[in-house]
Amino acid sequence: MTIPLRQSLAVGGYILRQKLRRRGKFPLLVELEPLFACNLACAGCGKIQHPADVLKRRMPVEQAVAAVEESGAPMVSIAGGEPLMHPQIGEMVRRLVERKKYVYLCTNAVLIPRKIDQFTPSRYFAWTVHIDGLRERHDASVCKQGVFDEAVAAVRECRRRGFRVTTNTTFYSGDSPQTVIDVLNYLNDDLAVDQMMISPAYAYEKAPDQEHFLGVTEIRALFRKAFAGGNRRRWRFNHSPLFLDFLEGKVDFPCTAWAIPSYSLFGWQRPCYLMSDGYARTYRELLEETDWDAYGRGRDPRCANCMAHCGYEPTAIFATLGSLKESLRAIHAR
């Protein structure tokens, strides 16, 4: 299954308008990082490696909303750090939802019980809870025991209150097809989240743990085996069918990181949130002054093992909308 029909139509209409305006590059989703501080210290994350003075900073709501408005993107993923640590996070989400932006709030869920009353269910808003495996695997990933149970309890409470809940699961070299199957079965069937996102871990330079990331060949083998036996059709994914084909190695795509740009306390990050080759003051400057042809597998050695959604999901979406066959396939996958 892919994203909800109403959202798909809105995003599809947005893409068509950009094409009619002959815009070669434009954003689908902004990765908004209004802070870098976090209440956990996960081994695979490099955001909390920033100096103490940077970790204390919080992006003003007006600045965050203005950046999203300037880009024109129809979707926003609010991450960090842990965005629920931002004192005005509820207002930030409300302001974006008022503008009919589809907002995903990415969280480890620990603070949801304390902050949930700041939010209202809306078709434009979804919690995205990071769950990187079942209890033992997830707690090891976040380097703290008990977090899995807290996250599961928070998901159940969000669903009880009528919120849309998605999950995001990152897989590492220690994962097997069976561990992938086990966690996705649990999220899909037992926890019954609305949709799931999956991502192979990418060894970006600031991550403390550089030893447990997958290469392209390993990624394709892992997902090809995990998706076998009808699992892929049964699981409620928040991905296009072509992106899932990409993870299996059935198709390959160029990177279009300009379509999921990252905006943080430092500005618009070049070329994506996983690599730091400088920052631009505006999205237009990011587009016009970044050598996009220099990035991607076969071009930049840092990109050799990257299959992250920020670079390849938009390419898959563009390919889907550019093909009647793939568009019908995506509709049939709902």
PDB file of C-alpha atoms in Angstrom, residues 28-306:
ATOM      1  CA  LEU A  28       8.279  17.161  -2.670  1.00  0.00           C
ATOM      2  CA  LEU A  29       9.019  17.139   1.045  1.00  0.00           C
ATOM      3  CA  VAL A  30      11.121  19.302   3.345  1.00  0.00           C
ATOM      4  CA  GLU A  31      13.139  17.579   6.063  1.00  0.00           C
ATOM      5  CA  LEU A  32      12.775  20.191   8.801  1.00  0.00           C
ATOM      6  CA  GLU A  33      15.184  20.003  11.743  1.00  0.00           C
ATOM      7  CA  PRO A  34      14.216  22.735  14.239  1.00  0.00           C
ATOM      8  CA  LEU A  35      16.776  21.454  16.781  1.00  0.00           C
ATOM      9  CA  PHE A  36      19.561  18.885  17.106  1.00  0.00           C
ATOM     10  CA  ALA A  37      19.144  18.013  20.799  1.00  0.00           C
ATOM     11  CA  CYS A  38      17.718  14.630  21.713  1.00  0.00           C
ATOM     12  CA  ASN A  39      16.677  12.749  24.834  1.00  0.00           C
ATOM     13  CA  LEU A  40      18.393   9.579  23.540  1.00  0.00           C
ATOM     14  CA  ALA A  41      21.897   8.844  22.242  1.00  0.00           C
ATOM     15  CA  CYS A  42      21.397   6.306  19.452  1.00  0.00           C
ATOM     16  CA  ALA A  43      24.567   4.731  18.067  1.00  0.00           C
ATOM     17  CA  GLY A  44      23.527   5.225  14.440  1.00  0.00           C
ATOM     18  CA  CYS A  45      22.755   8.954  14.743  1.00  0.00           C
ATOM     19  CA  GLY A  46      25.234  11.804  14.472  1.00  0.00           C
ATOM     20  CA  LYS A  47      22.962  14.750  15.218  1.00  0.00           C
ATOM     21  CA  ILE A  48      23.823  14.963  18.913  1.00  0.00           C
ATOM     22  CA  GLN A  49      27.532  15.224  18.084  1.00  0.00           C
ATOM     23  CA  HIS A  50      27.146  18.980  17.646  1.00  0.00           C
ATOM     24  CA  PRO A  51      28.734  21.305  20.246  1.00  0.00           C
ATOM     25  CA  ALA A  52      26.755  22.109  23.397  1.00  0.00           C
ATOM     26  CA  ASP A  53      25.906  25.650  22.273  1.00  0.00           C
ATOM     27  CA  VAL A  54      24.355  24.299  19.061  1.00  0.00           C
ATOM     28  CA  LEU A  55      22.388  21.639  20.945  1.00  0.00           C
ATOM     29  CA  LYS A  56      20.797  24.389  23.052  1.00  0.00           C
ATOM     30  CA  ARG A  57      19.433  26.238  20.026  1.00  0.00           C
ATOM     31  CA  ARG A  58      15.761  26.046  18.956  1.00  0.00           C
ATOM     32  CA  MET A  59      14.496  27.284  15.599  1.00  0.00           C
ATOM     33  CA  PRO A  60      11.786  29.962  15.904  1.00  0.00           C
ATOM     34  CA  VAL A  61       8.383  28.887  14.603  1.00  0.00           C
ATOM     35  CA  GLU A  62       8.245  31.782  12.153  1.00  0.00           C
ATOM     36  CA  GLN A  63      11.576  30.747  10.636  1.00  0.00           C
ATOM     37  CA  ALA A  64      10.503  27.131  10.239  1.00  0.00           C
ATOM     38  CA  VAL A  65       7.182  28.011   8.618  1.00  0.00           C
ATOM     39  CA  ALA A  66       8.809  30.590   6.337  1.00  0.00           C
ATOM     40  CA  ALA A  67      11.339  28.032   5.059  1.00  0.00           C
ATOM     41  CA  VAL A  68       8.617  25.529   4.200  1.00  0.00           C
ATOM     42  CA  GLU A  69       6.529  28.248   2.540  1.00  0.00           C
ATOM     43  CA  GLU A  70       9.536  29.466   0.550  1.00  0.00           C
ATOM     44  CA  SER A  71      10.175  25.971  -0.804  1.00  0.00           C
ATOM     45  CA  GLY A  72       6.529  25.377  -1.718  1.00  0.00           C
ATOM     46  CA  ALA A  73       6.746  21.672  -0.816  1.00  0.00           C
ATOM     47  CA  PRO A  74       3.396  19.995  -0.034  1.00  0.00           C
ATOM     48  CA  MET A  75       4.878  17.727   2.667  1.00  0.00           C
ATOM     49  CA  VAL A  76       7.049  18.275   5.735  1.00  0.00           C
ATOM     50  CA  SER A  77       8.923  15.788   7.905  1.00  0.00           C
ATOM     51  CA  ILE A  78       9.839  17.359  11.254  1.00  0.00           C
ATOM     52  CA  ALA A  79      12.838  15.614  12.744  1.00  0.00           C
ATOM     53  CA  GLY A  80      15.919  16.502  14.760  1.00  0.00           C
ATOM     54  CA  GLY A  81      17.151  15.560  17.315  1.00  0.00           C
ATOM     55  CA  GLU A  82      13.891  14.911  19.085  1.00  0.00           C
ATOM     56  CA  PRO A  83      11.345  17.505  17.889  1.00  0.00           C
ATOM     57  CA  LEU A  84       9.110  17.038  20.948  1.00  0.00           C
ATOM     58  CA  MET A  85      11.863  18.748  22.962  1.00  0.00           C
ATOM     59  CA  HIS A  86      11.092  21.975  21.075  1.00  0.00           C
ATOM     60  CA  PRO A  87       8.956  24.174  23.363  1.00  0.00           C
ATOM     61  CA  GLN A  88       6.785  25.438  20.464  1.00  0.00           C
ATOM     62  CA  ILE A  89       6.474  22.165  18.538  1.00  0.00           C
ATOM     63  CA  GLY A  90       2.685  22.085  18.890  1.00  0.00           C
ATOM     64  CA  GLU A  91       2.366  25.588  17.441  1.00  0.00           C
ATOM     65  CA  MET A  92       4.810  24.740  14.639  1.00  0.00           C
ATOM     66  CA  VAL A  93       2.723  21.742  13.575  1.00  0.00           C
ATOM     67  CA  ARG A  94      -0.527  23.713  13.874  1.00  0.00           C
ATOM     68  CA  ARG A  95       0.791  26.517  11.661  1.00  0.00           C
ATOM     69  CA  LEU A  96       1.911  24.071   8.970  1.00  0.00           C
ATOM     70  CA  VAL A  97      -1.352  22.114   9.086  1.00  0.00           C
ATOM     71  CA  GLU A  98      -3.284  25.393   8.712  1.00  0.00           C
ATOM     72  CA  ARG A  99      -1.410  25.827   5.431  1.00  0.00           C
ATOM     73  CA  LYS A 100      -2.545  22.327   4.401  1.00  0.00           C
ATOM     74  CA  LYS A 101       0.952  20.897   4.473  1.00  0.00           C
ATOM     75  CA  TYR A 102       1.097  17.154   5.130  1.00  0.00           C
ATOM     76  CA  VAL A 103       3.169  16.955   8.311  1.00  0.00           C
ATOM     77  CA  TYR A 104       5.012  13.918   9.658  1.00  0.00           C
ATOM     78  CA  LEU A 105       6.395  14.415  13.169  1.00  0.00           C
ATOM     79  CA  CYS A 106       9.335  12.019  13.606  1.00  0.00           C
ATOM     80  CA  THR A 107       9.836  10.973  17.213  1.00  0.00           C
ATOM     81  CA  ASN A 108      11.235   8.251  19.432  1.00  0.00           C
ATOM     82  CA  ALA A 109       7.850   8.556  21.225  1.00  0.00           C
ATOM     83  CA  VAL A 110       9.237   8.832  24.769  1.00  0.00           C
ATOM     84  CA  LEU A 111       7.817  12.350  25.199  1.00  0.00           C
ATOM     85  CA  ILE A 112       4.461  11.734  23.507  1.00  0.00           C
ATOM     86  CA  PRO A 113       2.557  11.187  26.804  1.00  0.00           C
ATOM     87  CA  ARG A 114       3.702  14.626  28.019  1.00  0.00           C
ATOM     88  CA  LYS A 115       3.114  16.468  24.730  1.00  0.00           C
ATOM     89  CA  ILE A 116       0.149  14.769  23.049  1.00  0.00           C
ATOM     90  CA  ASP A 117      -2.404  17.311  24.302  1.00  0.00           C
ATOM     91  CA  GLN A 118      -0.671  19.963  22.154  1.00  0.00           C
ATOM     92  CA  PHE A 119      -1.818  18.164  18.988  1.00  0.00           C
ATOM     93  CA  THR A 120      -5.136  17.563  17.244  1.00  0.00           C
ATOM     94  CA  PRO A 121      -5.928  14.685  14.868  1.00  0.00           C
ATOM     95  CA  SER A 122      -5.990  15.830  11.243  1.00  0.00           C
ATOM     96  CA  ARG A 123      -5.668  14.234   7.831  1.00  0.00           C
ATOM     97  CA  TYR A 124      -2.700  16.573   7.386  1.00  0.00           C
ATOM     98  CA  PHE A 125      -0.842  15.280  10.438  1.00  0.00           C
ATOM     99  CA  ALA A 126       0.772  11.962  11.328  1.00  0.00           C
ATOM    100  CA  TRP A 127       3.088  10.772  14.054  1.00  0.00           C
ATOM    101  CA  THR A 128       6.125   8.920  12.684  1.00  0.00           C
ATOM    102  CA  VAL A 129       7.507   6.745  15.460  1.00  0.00           C
ATOM    103  CA  HIS A 130      10.977   5.263  15.057  1.00  0.00           C
ATOM    104  CA  ILE A 131      10.938   1.547  15.855  1.00  0.00           C
ATOM    105  CA  ASP A 132      14.099  -0.244  14.758  1.00  0.00           C
ATOM    106  CA  GLY A 133      13.155  -3.796  15.639  1.00  0.00           C
ATOM    107  CA  LEU A 134      11.403  -5.737  18.361  1.00  0.00           C
ATOM    108  CA  ARG A 135      12.103  -5.087  22.043  1.00  0.00           C
ATOM    109  CA  GLU A 136      15.695  -6.289  22.399  1.00  0.00           C
ATOM    110  CA  ARG A 137      16.779  -5.072  18.967  1.00  0.00           C
ATOM    111  CA  HIS A 138      15.152  -1.659  19.312  1.00  0.00           C
ATOM    112  CA  ASP A 139      16.446  -0.978  22.827  1.00  0.00           C
ATOM    113  CA  ALA A 140      19.955  -1.904  21.684  1.00  0.00           C
ATOM    114  CA  SER A 141      19.620   0.493  18.740  1.00  0.00           C
ATOM    115  CA  VAL A 142      18.647   3.433  20.965  1.00  0.00           C
ATOM    116  CA  CYS A 143      21.153   2.387  23.659  1.00  0.00           C
ATOM    117  CA  LYS A 144      18.542   2.383  26.430  1.00  0.00           C
ATOM    118  CA  GLN A 145      16.332  -0.341  27.881  1.00  0.00           C
ATOM    119  CA  GLY A 146      12.586   0.120  28.080  1.00  0.00           C
ATOM    120  CA  VAL A 147      12.216   2.501  25.135  1.00  0.00           C
ATOM    121  CA  PHE A 148      10.486  -0.092  22.946  1.00  0.00           C
ATOM    122  CA  ASP A 149       7.717  -0.586  25.498  1.00  0.00           C
ATOM    123  CA  GLU A 150       7.321   3.180  25.900  1.00  0.00           C
ATOM    124  CA  ALA A 151       7.072   3.628  22.141  1.00  0.00           C
ATOM    125  CA  VAL A 152       4.490   0.876  21.762  1.00  0.00           C
ATOM    126  CA  ALA A 153       2.367   2.333  24.569  1.00  0.00           C
ATOM    127  CA  ALA A 154       2.581   5.785  22.960  1.00  0.00           C
ATOM    128  CA  VAL A 155       1.515   4.415  19.566  1.00  0.00           C
ATOM    129  CA  ARG A 156      -1.510   2.719  21.123  1.00  0.00           C
ATOM    130  CA  GLU A 157      -2.509   5.954  22.897  1.00  0.00           C
ATOM    131  CA  CYS A 158      -2.152   7.983  19.699  1.00  0.00           C
ATOM    132  CA  ARG A 159      -4.342   5.546  17.825  1.00  0.00           C
ATOM    133  CA  ARG A 160      -6.875   5.540  20.659  1.00  0.00           C
ATOM    134  CA  ARG A 161      -7.149   9.313  20.333  1.00  0.00           C
ATOM    135  CA  GLY A 162      -7.727   9.146  16.593  1.00  0.00           C
ATOM    136  CA  PHE A 163      -4.305  10.174  15.289  1.00  0.00           C
ATOM    137  CA  ARG A 164      -2.771   8.744  12.157  1.00  0.00           C
ATOM    138  CA  VAL A 165       0.381   6.824  13.111  1.00  0.00           C
ATOM    139  CA  THR A 166       3.194   5.734  10.823  1.00  0.00           C
ATOM    140  CA  THR A 167       6.503   4.135  11.732  1.00  0.00           C
ATOM    141  CA  ASN A 168      10.033   4.392  10.408  1.00  0.00           C
ATOM    142  CA  THR A 169      12.366   1.406  10.756  1.00  0.00           C
ATOM    143  CA  THR A 170      16.070   1.427   9.907  1.00  0.00           C
ATOM    144  CA  PHE A 171      17.844  -1.842   9.175  1.00  0.00           C
ATOM    145  CA  TYR A 172      21.530  -2.544   9.809  1.00  0.00           C
ATOM    146  CA  SER A 173      24.051  -5.260   8.984  1.00  0.00           C
ATOM    147  CA  GLY A 174      22.954  -7.309  11.997  1.00  0.00           C
ATOM    148  CA  ASP A 175      19.479  -7.693  10.549  1.00  0.00           C
ATOM    149  CA  SER A 176      18.350 -10.774   8.656  1.00  0.00           C
ATOM    150  CA  PRO A 177      15.312 -11.324   6.440  1.00  0.00           C
ATOM    151  CA  GLN A 178      13.614 -12.888   9.461  1.00  0.00           C
ATOM    152  CA  THR A 179      14.220  -9.880  11.730  1.00  0.00           C
ATOM    153  CA  VAL A 180      12.791  -7.642   9.010  1.00  0.00           C
ATOM    154  CA  ILE A 181       9.743  -9.900   8.718  1.00  0.00           C
ATOM    155  CA  ASP A 182       9.267 -10.097  12.487  1.00  0.00           C
ATOM    156  CA  VAL A 183       9.234  -6.357  13.149  1.00  0.00           C
ATOM    157  CA  LEU A 184       7.104  -5.492  10.104  1.00  0.00           C
ATOM    158  CA  ASN A 185       4.612  -8.237  10.956  1.00  0.00           C
ATOM    159  CA  TYR A 186       4.376  -6.821  14.486  1.00  0.00           C
ATOM    160  CA  LEU A 187       3.897  -3.231  13.332  1.00  0.00           C
ATOM    161  CA  ASN A 188       1.450  -4.185  10.570  1.00  0.00           C
ATOM    162  CA  ASP A 189      -0.611  -6.836  12.361  1.00  0.00           C
ATOM    163  CA  ASP A 190      -0.241  -6.497  16.127  1.00  0.00           C
ATOM    164  CA  LEU A 191       0.316  -2.772  16.576  1.00  0.00           C
ATOM    165  CA  ALA A 192      -1.794  -2.040  13.456  1.00  0.00           C
ATOM    166  CA  VAL A 193      -0.108   1.235  12.544  1.00  0.00           C
ATOM    167  CA  ASP A 194      -1.541   3.057   9.556  1.00  0.00           C
ATOM    168  CA  GLN A 195       1.594   2.748   7.425  1.00  0.00           C
ATOM    169  CA  MET A 196       5.265   1.860   7.674  1.00  0.00           C
ATOM    170  CA  MET A 197       8.456   3.294   6.234  1.00  0.00           C
ATOM    171  CA  ILE A 198      11.680   1.341   5.968  1.00  0.00           C
ATOM    172  CA  SER A 199      15.242   2.430   5.309  1.00  0.00           C
ATOM    173  CA  PRO A 200      18.624   0.749   4.976  1.00  0.00           C
ATOM    174  CA  ALA A 201      21.130   2.439   7.269  1.00  0.00           C
ATOM    175  CA  TYR A 202      23.640   4.678   5.548  1.00  0.00           C
ATOM    176  CA  ALA A 203      27.103   5.297   7.047  1.00  0.00           C
ATOM    177  CA  TYR A 204      27.125   9.059   6.992  1.00  0.00           C
ATOM    178  CA  GLU A 205      30.216  10.628   8.464  1.00  0.00           C
ATOM    179  CA  LYS A 206      28.829  11.917  11.773  1.00  0.00           C
ATOM    180  CA  ALA A 207      27.319   8.599  12.894  1.00  0.00           C
ATOM    181  CA  PRO A 208      29.258   7.228  15.909  1.00  0.00           C
ATOM    182  CA  ASP A 209      28.799   3.602  14.802  1.00  0.00           C
ATOM    183  CA  GLN A 210      30.443   3.108  11.404  1.00  0.00           C
ATOM    184  CA  GLU A 211      30.639  -0.691  11.506  1.00  0.00           C
ATOM    185  CA  HIS A 212      27.037  -1.873  11.093  1.00  0.00           C
ATOM    186  CA  PHE A 213      25.894  -0.341   7.820  1.00  0.00           C
ATOM    187  CA  LEU A 214      24.806  -2.299   4.768  1.00  0.00           C
ATOM    188  CA  GLY A 215      26.260  -2.205   1.276  1.00  0.00           C
ATOM    189  CA  VAL A 216      24.069  -2.046  -1.833  1.00  0.00           C
ATOM    190  CA  THR A 217      24.392  -5.775  -2.581  1.00  0.00           C
ATOM    191  CA  GLU A 218      23.490  -6.675   1.016  1.00  0.00           C
ATOM    192  CA  ILE A 219      20.539  -4.278   1.023  1.00  0.00           C
ATOM    193  CA  ARG A 220      19.053  -5.761  -2.126  1.00  0.00           C
ATOM    194  CA  ALA A 221      19.480  -9.336  -0.903  1.00  0.00           C
ATOM    195  CA  LEU A 222      17.969  -8.497   2.486  1.00  0.00           C
ATOM    196  CA  PHE A 223      14.805  -6.917   1.129  1.00  0.00           C
ATOM    197  CA  ARG A 224      14.402  -9.379  -1.737  1.00  0.00           C
ATOM    198  CA  LYS A 225      14.217 -12.236   0.768  1.00  0.00           C
ATOM    199  CA  ALA A 226      12.096 -10.334   3.303  1.00  0.00           C
ATOM    200  CA  PHE A 227       9.557  -9.320   0.635  1.00  0.00           C
ATOM    201  CA  ALA A 228       9.139 -12.891  -0.677  1.00  0.00           C
ATOM    202  CA  GLY A 229       6.019 -14.984  -0.129  1.00  0.00           C
ATOM    203  CA  GLY A 230       3.521 -12.139  -0.487  1.00  0.00           C
ATOM    204  CA  ASN A 231       4.788 -10.100   2.484  1.00  0.00           C
ATOM    205  CA  ARG A 232       5.351  -6.992   0.416  1.00  0.00           C
ATOM    206  CA  ARG A 233       1.755  -6.943  -0.866  1.00  0.00           C
ATOM    207  CA  ARG A 234       0.362  -7.532   2.616  1.00  0.00           C
ATOM    208  CA  TRP A 235       2.333  -4.922   4.557  1.00  0.00           C
ATOM    209  CA  ARG A 236       0.976  -1.352   4.645  1.00  0.00           C
ATOM    210  CA  PHE A 237       3.958   0.599   3.333  1.00  0.00           C
ATOM    211  CA  ASN A 238       4.187   4.376   3.001  1.00  0.00           C
ATOM    212  CA  HIS A 239       6.325   3.923  -0.114  1.00  0.00           C
ATOM    213  CA  SER A 240       5.718   3.792  -3.837  1.00  0.00           C
ATOM    214  CA  PRO A 241       5.914   0.317  -5.438  1.00  0.00           C
ATOM    215  CA  LEU A 242       8.857   1.456  -7.547  1.00  0.00           C
ATOM    216  CA  PHE A 243      10.846   2.456  -4.455  1.00  0.00           C
ATOM    217  CA  LEU A 244      10.285  -1.029  -3.049  1.00  0.00           C
ATOM    218  CA  ASP A 245      11.439  -2.418  -6.415  1.00  0.00           C
ATOM    219  CA  PHE A 246      14.530  -0.246  -6.003  1.00  0.00           C
ATOM    220  CA  LEU A 247      15.268  -1.709  -2.569  1.00  0.00           C
ATOM    221  CA  GLU A 248      15.033  -5.213  -4.046  1.00  0.00           C
ATOM    222  CA  GLY A 249      17.355  -4.330  -6.929  1.00  0.00           C
ATOM    223  CA  LYS A 250      14.681  -4.789  -9.610  1.00  0.00           C
ATOM    224  CA  VAL A 251      15.254  -1.235 -10.856  1.00  0.00           C
ATOM    225  CA  ASP A 252      17.879   1.437 -10.289  1.00  0.00           C
ATOM    226  CA  PHE A 253      17.470   5.192 -10.128  1.00  0.00           C
ATOM    227  CA  PRO A 254      19.602   8.311 -10.022  1.00  0.00           C
ATOM    228  CA  CYS A 255      19.607  10.359  -6.835  1.00  0.00           C
ATOM    229  CA  THR A 256      17.276  13.376  -6.750  1.00  0.00           C
ATOM    230  CA  ALA A 257      18.145  14.733  -3.305  1.00  0.00           C
ATOM    231  CA  TRP A 258      16.950  18.209  -4.341  1.00  0.00           C
ATOM    232  CA  ALA A 259      13.374  16.887  -4.071  1.00  0.00           C
ATOM    233  CA  ILE A 260      13.697  16.133  -0.325  1.00  0.00           C
ATOM    234  CA  PRO A 261      15.864  19.002   0.913  1.00  0.00           C
ATOM    235  CA  SER A 262      16.882  19.429   4.546  1.00  0.00           C
ATOM    236  CA  TYR A 263      16.425  22.710   6.408  1.00  0.00           C
ATOM    237  CA  SER A 264      18.026  23.036   9.839  1.00  0.00           C
ATOM    238  CA  LEU A 265      19.416  25.609  12.247  1.00  0.00           C
ATOM    239  CA  PHE A 266      22.277  26.116   9.780  1.00  0.00           C
ATOM    240  CA  GLY A 267      20.101  26.631   6.676  1.00  0.00           C
ATOM    241  CA  TRP A 268      19.478  24.452   3.616  1.00  0.00           C
ATOM    242  CA  GLN A 269      21.952  21.573   3.770  1.00  0.00           C
ATOM    243  CA  ARG A 270      23.976  20.449   0.737  1.00  0.00           C
ATOM    244  CA  PRO A 271      23.230  18.033  -0.807  1.00  0.00           C
ATOM    245  CA  CYS A 272      20.987  16.188   1.702  1.00  0.00           C
ATOM    246  CA  TYR A 273      20.529  15.664   5.429  1.00  0.00           C
ATOM    247  CA  LEU A 274      23.078  12.824   5.417  1.00  0.00           C
ATOM    248  CA  MET A 275      25.964  14.816   3.941  1.00  0.00           C
ATOM    249  CA  SER A 276      27.324  18.212   4.942  1.00  0.00           C
ATOM    250  CA  ASP A 277      28.879  20.065   2.028  1.00  0.00           C
ATOM    251  CA  GLY A 278      27.825  23.496   3.210  1.00  0.00           C
ATOM    252  CA  TYR A 279      24.558  25.352   3.585  1.00  0.00           C
ATOM    253  CA  ALA A 280      22.440  27.719   1.495  1.00  0.00           C
ATOM    254  CA  ARG A 281      20.366  30.627   2.812  1.00  0.00           C
ATOM    255  CA  THR A 282      17.368  29.913   0.559  1.00  0.00           C
ATOM    256  CA  TYR A 283      15.959  26.926  -1.295  1.00  0.00           C
ATOM    257  CA  ARG A 284      16.531  28.740  -4.600  1.00  0.00           C
ATOM    258  CA  GLU A 285      20.182  29.190  -3.706  1.00  0.00           C
ATOM    259  CA  LEU A 286      20.378  25.494  -2.787  1.00  0.00           C
ATOM    260  CA  LEU A 287      19.002  24.538  -6.212  1.00  0.00           C
ATOM    261  CA  GLU A 288      21.030  26.957  -8.298  1.00  0.00           C
ATOM    262  CA  GLU A 289      24.396  26.813  -6.540  1.00  0.00           C
ATOM    263  CA  THR A 290      24.702  23.075  -5.854  1.00  0.00           C
ATOM    264  CA  ASP A 291      26.410  20.813  -8.403  1.00  0.00           C
ATOM    265  CA  TRP A 292      23.786  18.067  -8.271  1.00  0.00           C
ATOM    266  CA  ASP A 293      25.513  16.089 -11.018  1.00  0.00           C
ATOM    267  CA  ALA A 294      28.452  15.544  -8.653  1.00  0.00           C
ATOM    268  CA  TYR A 295      26.392  13.363  -6.284  1.00  0.00           C
ATOM    269  CA  GLY A 296      25.042   9.833  -6.408  1.00  0.00           C
ATOM    270  CA  ARG A 297      26.457   6.336  -6.827  1.00  0.00           C
ATOM    271  CA  GLY A 298      29.266   6.279  -9.353  1.00  0.00           C
ATOM    272  CA  ARG A 299      29.911  10.004  -8.903  1.00  0.00           C
ATOM    273  CA  ASP A 300      30.770  10.632  -5.263  1.00  0.00           C
ATOM    274  CA  PRO A 301      32.409   7.765  -3.332  1.00  0.00           C
ATOM    275  CA  ARG A 302      30.477   8.791  -0.206  1.00  0.00           C
ATOM    276  CA  CYS A 303      27.272   7.857  -2.038  1.00  0.00           C
ATOM    277  CA  ALA A 304      28.447   4.375  -3.025  1.00  0.00           C
ATOM    278  CA  ASN A 305      26.276   2.460  -0.548  1.00  0.00           C
ATOM    279  CA  CYS A 306      23.424   4.922  -0.146  1.00  0.00           C
TER     280      CYS A 306
END
